Coordinates of C-alpha atoms and ligand atoms in Angstrom, one line a residue:
X1 CA 7.9 49.9 114.8
X2 CA 8.0 46.4 113.4
X3 CA 11.3 44.7 113.9
X4 CA 13.5 42.3 112.1
X5 CA 15.2 39.2 113.6
X6 CA 18.6 37.8 112.4
X7 CA 19.7 34.3 113.6
X8 CA 23.3 33.4 113.0
X9 CA 24.4 29.8 112.4
X10 CA 28.2 29.8 112.4
X11 CA 28.8 26.3 111.0
X12 CA 30.1 25.4 107.5
X13 CA 31.2 22.1 106.1
X14 CA 34.4 23.6 104.8
X15 CA 35.7 27.2 104.7
X16 CA 35.6 28.7 101.2
X17 CA 38.9 30.3 100.2
X18 CA 37.6 33.8 100.0
X19 CA 35.3 33.8 103.1
X20 CA 35.9 36.1 106.1
X21 CA 32.4 35.6 107.6
X22 CA 32.2 34.3 111.2
X23 CA 31.7 30.7 110.3
X24 CA 33.7 27.6 111.2
X25 CA 34.2 24.0 109.9
X26 CA 34.8 21.0 112.2
X27 CA 32.4 22.1 114.9
X28 CA 29.8 19.4 114.6
X29 CA 30.2 18.6 118.3
X30 CA 28.9 22.1 119.1
X31 CA 25.7 21.9 117.1
X32 CA 23.5 20.7 119.9
X33 CA 24.9 23.1 122.7
X34 CA 24.8 25.9 120.2
X35 CA 21.1 25.4 119.4
X36 CA 20.3 25.2 123.1
X37 CA 22.1 28.5 123.7
X38 CA 20.5 30.1 120.7
X39 CA 17.1 29.1 122.0
X40 CA 17.9 30.6 125.4
X41 CA 19.0 33.9 123.7
X42 CA 15.9 33.9 121.6
X43 CA 13.7 33.6 124.7
X44 CA 15.5 36.5 126.2
X45 CA 14.9 38.7 123.2
X46 CA 11.3 37.5 123.2
X47 CA 10.9 39.2 126.6
X48 CA 12.6 42.4 125.4
X49 CA 10.5 42.6 122.3
X50 CA 7.2 41.5 123.8
X51 CA 4.5 43.7 122.2
X52 CA 6.7 44.3 119.1
X53 CA 5.7 42.6 115.9
X54 CA 8.5 40.8 114.0
X55 CA 7.9 41.1 110.3
X56 CA 11.2 39.7 108.8
X57 CA 13.3 36.8 110.0
X58 CA 16.6 35.9 108.4
X59 CA 18.5 32.7 109.4
X60 CA 22.0 33.2 108.0
X61 CA 25.5 31.9 108.4
X62 CA 27.5 30.0 107.9
X63 CA 25.3 27.3 106.5
X64 CA 22.1 27.0 108.5
X65 CA 21.0 23.9 106.5
X66 CA 24.1 22.0 107.8
X67 CA 22.1 21.6 111.0
X68 CA 19.9 18.5 111.2
X69 CA 16.1 18.8 110.5
X70 CA 15.2 18.5 114.2
X71 CA 17.6 21.3 115.2
X72 CA 16.0 23.6 112.5
X73 CA 12.6 22.7 113.9
X74 CA 13.7 23.4 117.5
X75 CA 15.0 26.9 116.5
X76 CA 11.9 27.8 114.5
X77 CA 9.5 26.5 117.2
X78 CA 11.4 28.6 119.8
X79 CA 11.1 31.7 117.5
X80 CA 7.3 31.2 117.1
X81 CA 6.9 30.7 120.9
X82 CA 9.0 33.7 121.8
X83 CA 7.9 36.5 119.4
X84 CA 4.7 37.9 117.9
X85 CA 5.2 37.3 114.3
X86 CA 3.4 39.2 111.6
X87 CA 1.2 37.0 109.5
X88 CA 2.8 38.2 106.4
X89 CA 6.4 38.0 107.7
X90 CA 9.2 37.1 105.3
X91 CA 11.1 34.2 106.8
X92 CA 14.4 33.5 105.0
X93 CA 17.0 30.8 105.4
X94 CA 20.4 30.7 103.8
X95 CA 21.3 27.3 102.4
X96 CA 24.2 25.8 100.5
X97 CA 23.6 23.4 97.6
X98 CA 24.1 19.8 98.7
X99 CA 23.2 20.5 102.4
X100 CA 19.4 20.4 102.0
X101 CA 17.2 17.4 101.7
X102 CA 13.5 16.7 101.8
X103 CA 13.4 16.3 105.6
X104 CA 15.1 19.6 106.2
X105 CA 13.0 21.4 103.6
X106 CA 9.8 20.1 105.2
X107 CA 11.1 21.2 108.6
X108 CA 11.7 24.7 107.2
X109 CA 8.4 24.9 105.5
X110 CA 6.4 23.7 108.5
X111 CA 8.4 26.3 110.6
X112 CA 7.0 29.1 108.4
X113 CA 10.1 29.6 106.2
X114 CA 9.0 31.1 102.9
X115 CA 12.2 32.2 101.3
X116 CA 15.4 30.3 100.6
X117 CA 18.7 31.8 99.6
X118 CA 21.2 29.4 98.0
X119 CA 24.9 30.2 97.9
X120 CA 25.5 29.0 94.3
X121 CA 28.2 31.5 93.3
X122 CA 28.8 30.0 89.8
X123 CA 27.5 27.1 87.7
X124 CA 31.1 26.2 86.6
X125 CA 32.5 23.2 88.4
X126 CA 36.0 24.3 87.7
X127 CA 35.4 27.7 89.3
X128 CA 33.5 26.2 92.2
X129 CA 36.5 24.1 93.0
X130 CA 38.9 27.0 92.6
X131 CA 37.1 29.0 95.3
X132 CA 36.8 26.1 97.7
X133 CA 33.0 25.5 97.5
X134 CA 31.8 22.0 98.5
X135 CA 29.1 21.6 95.8
X136 CA 28.9 21.0 92.1
X137 CA 26.8 22.8 89.5
X138 CA 24.6 19.8 89.2
X139 CA 24.0 19.7 92.9
X140 CA 23.0 23.4 92.8
X141 CA 20.4 22.7 90.1
X142 CA 19.1 19.7 92.1
X143 CA 18.9 21.6 95.4
X144 CA 16.9 24.5 93.8
X145 CA 14.5 22.1 92.1
X146 CA 14.0 20.1 95.3
X147 CA 13.2 23.3 97.2
X148 CA 10.7 24.2 94.5
X149 CA 9.2 20.7 94.7
X150 CA 8.9 21.2 98.4
X151 CA 6.8 24.3 97.8
X152 CA 9.3 27.1 98.0
X153 CA 8.6 29.6 95.3
X154 CA 10.6 32.6 96.6
X155 CA 14.2 31.6 96.0
X156 CA 17.4 33.7 95.8
X157 CA 20.6 32.6 94.2
X158 CA 23.9 34.3 95.2
X159 CA 26.3 34.6 92.3
X160 CA 29.8 35.9 92.2
X161 CA 31.9 37.6 89.5
X162 CA 35.6 38.5 89.3
X163 CA 36.6 35.0 90.4
X164 CA 40.1 33.7 89.6
X165 CA 40.1 32.5 86.0
X166 CA 36.5 33.6 85.4
X167 CA 35.6 35.2 82.0
X168 CA 32.5 37.2 81.1
X169 CA 31.5 34.2 79.0
X170 CA 31.6 32.0 82.2
X171 CA 29.5 34.5 84.0
X172 CA 27.0 34.7 81.2
X173 CA 26.5 30.9 81.4
X174 CA 25.9 31.1 85.2
X175 CA 23.5 34.0 85.0
X176 CA 21.5 32.2 82.2
X177 CA 21.5 29.0 84.2
X178 CA 20.1 30.9 87.2
X179 CA 17.4 32.6 85.2
X180 CA 16.4 29.2 83.7
X181 CA 15.8 27.9 87.2
X182 CA 12.9 30.3 87.5
X183 CA 14.1 31.9 90.7
X184 CA 12.7 35.2 92.0
X185 CA 15.9 36.9 93.2
X186 CA 19.6 37.0 92.3
X187 CA 22.3 38.7 94.3
X188 CA 25.5 39.3 92.4
X189 CA 28.7 40.1 94.3
X190 CA 32.1 41.0 93.0
X191 CA 34.9 39.0 94.7
X192 CA 36.8 40.9 97.3
X193 CA 40.0 39.6 98.7
X194 CA 39.5 39.9 102.4
X195 CA 42.3 40.0 104.9
X196 CA 43.1 36.8 106.7
X197 CA 41.6 34.5 104.1
X198 CA 43.5 31.9 102.1
X199 CA 42.9 34.1 99.0
X200 CA 44.7 37.0 100.7
X201 CA 47.7 34.7 101.5
X202 CA 47.7 33.5 97.9
X203 CA 47.5 37.1 96.7
X204 CA 50.6 38.0 98.7
X205 CA 52.4 35.0 97.3
X206 CA 51.4 36.1 93.8
X207 CA 49.5 32.8 93.1
X208 CA 46.0 34.3 93.0
X209 CA 45.4 35.2 89.4
X210 CA 42.4 37.5 89.3
X211 CA 40.7 38.8 86.1
X212 CA 42.2 42.0 84.7
X213 CA 40.5 45.3 85.7
X214 CA 38.9 45.5 82.2
X215 CA 37.5 42.0 82.4
X216 CA 36.2 42.6 85.9
X217 CA 34.5 45.8 84.6
X218 CA 33.0 43.9 81.7
X219 CA 31.5 41.3 84.1
X220 CA 30.0 44.1 86.3
X221 CA 28.5 45.9 83.3
X222 CA 27.2 42.6 81.9
X223 CA 25.5 41.6 85.1
X224 CA 23.9 45.0 85.8
X225 CA 22.6 45.2 82.2
X226 CA 21.6 41.6 81.5
X227 CA 19.6 40.9 84.6
X228 CA 17.2 43.9 84.3
X229 CA 16.7 42.9 80.6
X230 CA 15.6 39.5 81.8
X231 CA 13.0 40.5 84.4
X232 CA 15.3 41.1 87.4
X233 CA 15.0 44.7 88.4
X234 CA 18.1 46.1 90.2
X235 CA 16.8 47.4 93.5
X236 CA 20.1 47.7 95.4
X237 CA 23.8 47.8 94.3
X238 CA 24.2 44.0 94.3
X239 CA 20.6 42.8 94.4
X240 CA 18.1 42.1 91.6
X241 CA 14.6 40.7 91.8
X242 CA 11.4 40.0 90.0
X243 CA 8.7 42.6 90.9
X244 CA 7.5 42.1 94.5
X245 CA 10.4 39.8 95.5
X246 CA 12.8 42.3 97.0
X247 CA 14.3 40.9 100.2
X248 CA 12.4 42.7 102.9
X249 CA 14.8 41.7 105.6
X250 CA 17.7 43.5 103.9
X251 CA 15.6 46.7 103.9
X252 CA 15.8 46.7 107.7
X253 CA 19.5 47.4 107.3
X254 CA 19.3 49.8 104.4
X255 CA 16.4 51.8 105.9
X256 CA 18.0 52.0 109.4
X257 CA 15.1 50.1 111.0
X258 CA 15.6 48.1 114.2
X259 CA 16.6 44.4 114.2
X260 CA 17.6 42.0 116.8
X261 CA 20.5 39.6 116.1
X262 CA 20.9 36.3 118.0
X263 CA 23.7 33.8 117.9
X264 CA 27.5 34.1 117.9
X265 CA 28.8 37.2 116.1
X266 CA 25.2 38.4 115.4
X267 CA 24.7 42.2 115.3
X268 CA 21.6 44.1 116.5
X269 CA 20.4 47.6 116.0
X270 CA 18.1 48.4 118.8
X271 CA 16.9 51.7 120.3
X272 CA 19.5 53.4 118.1
X273 CA 22.3 51.4 119.7
X274 CA 24.6 48.9 117.9
X275 CA 25.3 45.6 119.7
X276 CA 27.5 42.7 118.6
X277 CA 27.6 39.3 120.2
X278 CA 30.6 37.3 121.2
X279 CA 32.2 35.8 118.0
X280 CA 33.8 32.7 119.5
X281 CA 31.3 29.9 119.4
X282 CA 32.3 28.1 122.6
X283 CA 32.5 31.4 124.6
X284 CA 29.1 32.4 123.2
X285 CA 27.6 29.1 124.4
X286 CA 29.3 29.3 127.9
X287 CA 28.2 32.9 128.4
X288 CA 24.5 32.2 127.5
X289 CA 24.6 29.0 129.7
X290 CA 25.7 31.2 132.6
X291 CA 22.6 33.4 132.1
X292 CA 24.7 36.4 130.9
X293 CA 24.1 38.6 127.9
X294 CA 26.5 37.4 125.2
X295 CA 27.3 40.9 124.1
X296 CA 30.9 41.7 123.2
X297 CA 30.5 45.2 122.0
X298 CA 27.9 48.0 122.2
X299 CA 28.0 51.5 120.9
X300 CA 25.8 54.5 120.4
X301 CA 27.2 55.9 117.2
X302 CA 28.0 59.6 117.3
X303 CA 25.4 61.7 115.3
X304 CA 28.0 62.3 112.6
X305 CA 28.6 58.6 112.1
X306 CA 24.9 57.7 112.4
X307 CA 23.9 60.3 109.8
X308 CA 26.6 59.1 107.4
X309 CA 25.5 55.5 107.9
X310 CA 21.9 56.4 107.3
X311 CA 22.8 58.2 104.1
X312 CA 24.9 55.5 102.6
X313 CA 22.6 52.7 103.5
X314 CA 19.7 54.5 101.9
X315 CA 21.7 55.4 98.8
X316 CA 22.5 51.7 98.2
X317 CA 18.9 51.2 97.2
X318 CA 17.2 52.4 94.0
X319 CA 14.6 54.2 96.3
X320 CA 17.6 56.3 97.4
X321 CA 17.6 58.8 100.2
X322 CA 14.6 60.8 101.2
X323 CA 15.8 64.2 102.5
X324 CA 12.6 64.7 104.4
X325 CA 12.8 61.4 106.2
X326 CA 16.5 62.1 107.0
X327 CA 15.6 65.5 108.5
X328 CA 12.7 64.0 110.5
X329 CA 14.9 61.2 111.9
X330 CA 17.9 63.4 112.9
X331 CA 16.1 66.7 113.3
X332 CA 18.9 68.3 111.3
X333 CA 18.9 70.3 108.0
X334 CA 20.3 68.0 105.3
X335 CA 21.7 70.7 103.1
X336 CA 23.2 72.6 106.1
X337 CA 25.3 69.5 106.8
X338 CA 26.0 68.2 103.4
X339 CA 25.3 71.0 100.8
X340 CA 28.9 71.1 99.6
X341 CA 29.3 67.4 99.4
X342 CA 26.1 67.1 97.4
X343 CA 27.4 69.8 94.9
X344 CA 30.7 67.9 94.5
X345 CA 29.0 64.6 93.9
X346 CA 26.5 66.1 91.4
X347 CA 29.4 67.6 89.5
X348 CA 31.1 64.2 89.3
X349 CA 27.7 62.8 88.1
X350 CA 27.7 60.2 90.9
X351 CA 24.3 61.2 92.3
X352 CA 21.1 62.8 91.0
X353 CA 18.8 65.0 93.0
X354 CA 15.1 65.2 92.3
X355 CA 12.9 67.2 94.6
X356 CA 13.5 65.8 98.0
X357 CA 15.2 62.6 96.8
X358 CA 18.8 61.7 96.2
X359 CA 19.8 58.7 94.2
X360 CA 23.0 57.2 92.9
X361 CA 23.4 57.4 89.2
X362 CA 24.5 54.4 87.2
X363 CA 28.1 55.7 87.6
X364 CA 27.4 56.2 91.3
X365 CA 26.3 52.6 91.7
X366 CA 29.6 51.5 90.2
X367 CA 31.7 53.8 92.4
X368 CA 29.4 53.6 95.5
X369 CA 32.5 53.7 97.8
X370 CA 33.5 57.1 96.6
X371 CA 30.1 58.4 97.4
X372 CA 29.9 56.8 100.8
X373 CA 33.4 58.0 101.8
X374 CA 32.3 61.6 100.9
X375 CA 29.7 61.6 103.7
X376 CA 31.9 60.1 106.4
X377 CA 33.1 62.7 109.0
X378 CA 36.6 64.0 109.1
Ligands
SF4_401 S1 29.6 28.6 102.7 FE1 29.4 30.8 103.0 S2 29.8 31.2 105.1 FE2 30.5 29.1 104.7 S3 32.7 29.4 104.3 FE3 31.6 29.4 102.3 S4 31.2 31.6 102.0 FE4 31.7 31.4 104.1

């Protein structure tokens, strides 16, 4: 089976106040040794996956475009040397506005990158500042246009709703601005206050003023209705795209397909085993330098967990869950395992069943967590 490749770049110029991703600021001194370790790990995976075609690559972070152009080139060259890459592969890079320039864009283009995902979040300068982003709205527009001028036509913008002080009117302006930029894909995420972030600390102190539940709901409804009315089909809970521009790499996760993850904190799903790399950047570098596998954790999920994961990942997408594919993958009768749960969720109008297909309803998309919890064992 064709495989995906994820490459993690754990560096950011500044930590955003809501972010709990494995990314760090003030590590410029580690860029060079990190890229060297990454290339060594890529070579190793190249051996493991020889004979396997890679059809999606995703360089995420962190902020990959914080690395200098020559480092980006080094990584991409190593990837091409180490793997057999499908001619039609989707190769994405995450970027933050203000961290790209012509030299980096050309390095990405010549390294085969054909999709850029910009973390814009909002086009309101006041909101950007309040969530600790480094860029301005104007920089976001400029970065997208520069990428388009450099020949990138497949561009995603990440947007957020439910930000402190954000109104539905603010959100509408941001979404309209994104659409005006003629991008192909928009991911829209609701803010979640994650443990250990500055926002969580502010929340505890009572200084984080989030939109009221009704306002949050209005923003969610607006996003999910407005984008499809303007050419962006909702194909997953938080993802919208023009026809043919769905992110193929993300389908590796949602369809339970294999992928290799390289870099600090990267996750892999390989031969039905889940692996995660060492999170600490310096320890990751040291471990790879010593010629050891930088794996911190590995597990073969129990069949109950694997089945639940398979179901809820498939249900996130508008394609939904194919009961026949599930049965083939696990060699188990779907209704024998989940008949009662399916009846309950049908009654609550959270899912719809048609022939051998189960999909979330509009209500189910909104309360996805309720559906997903229902399938978890015990
Ligand atoms: S740019 Fe992205 S990865 Fe970096 S701190 Fe902000 S949200 Fe986190």
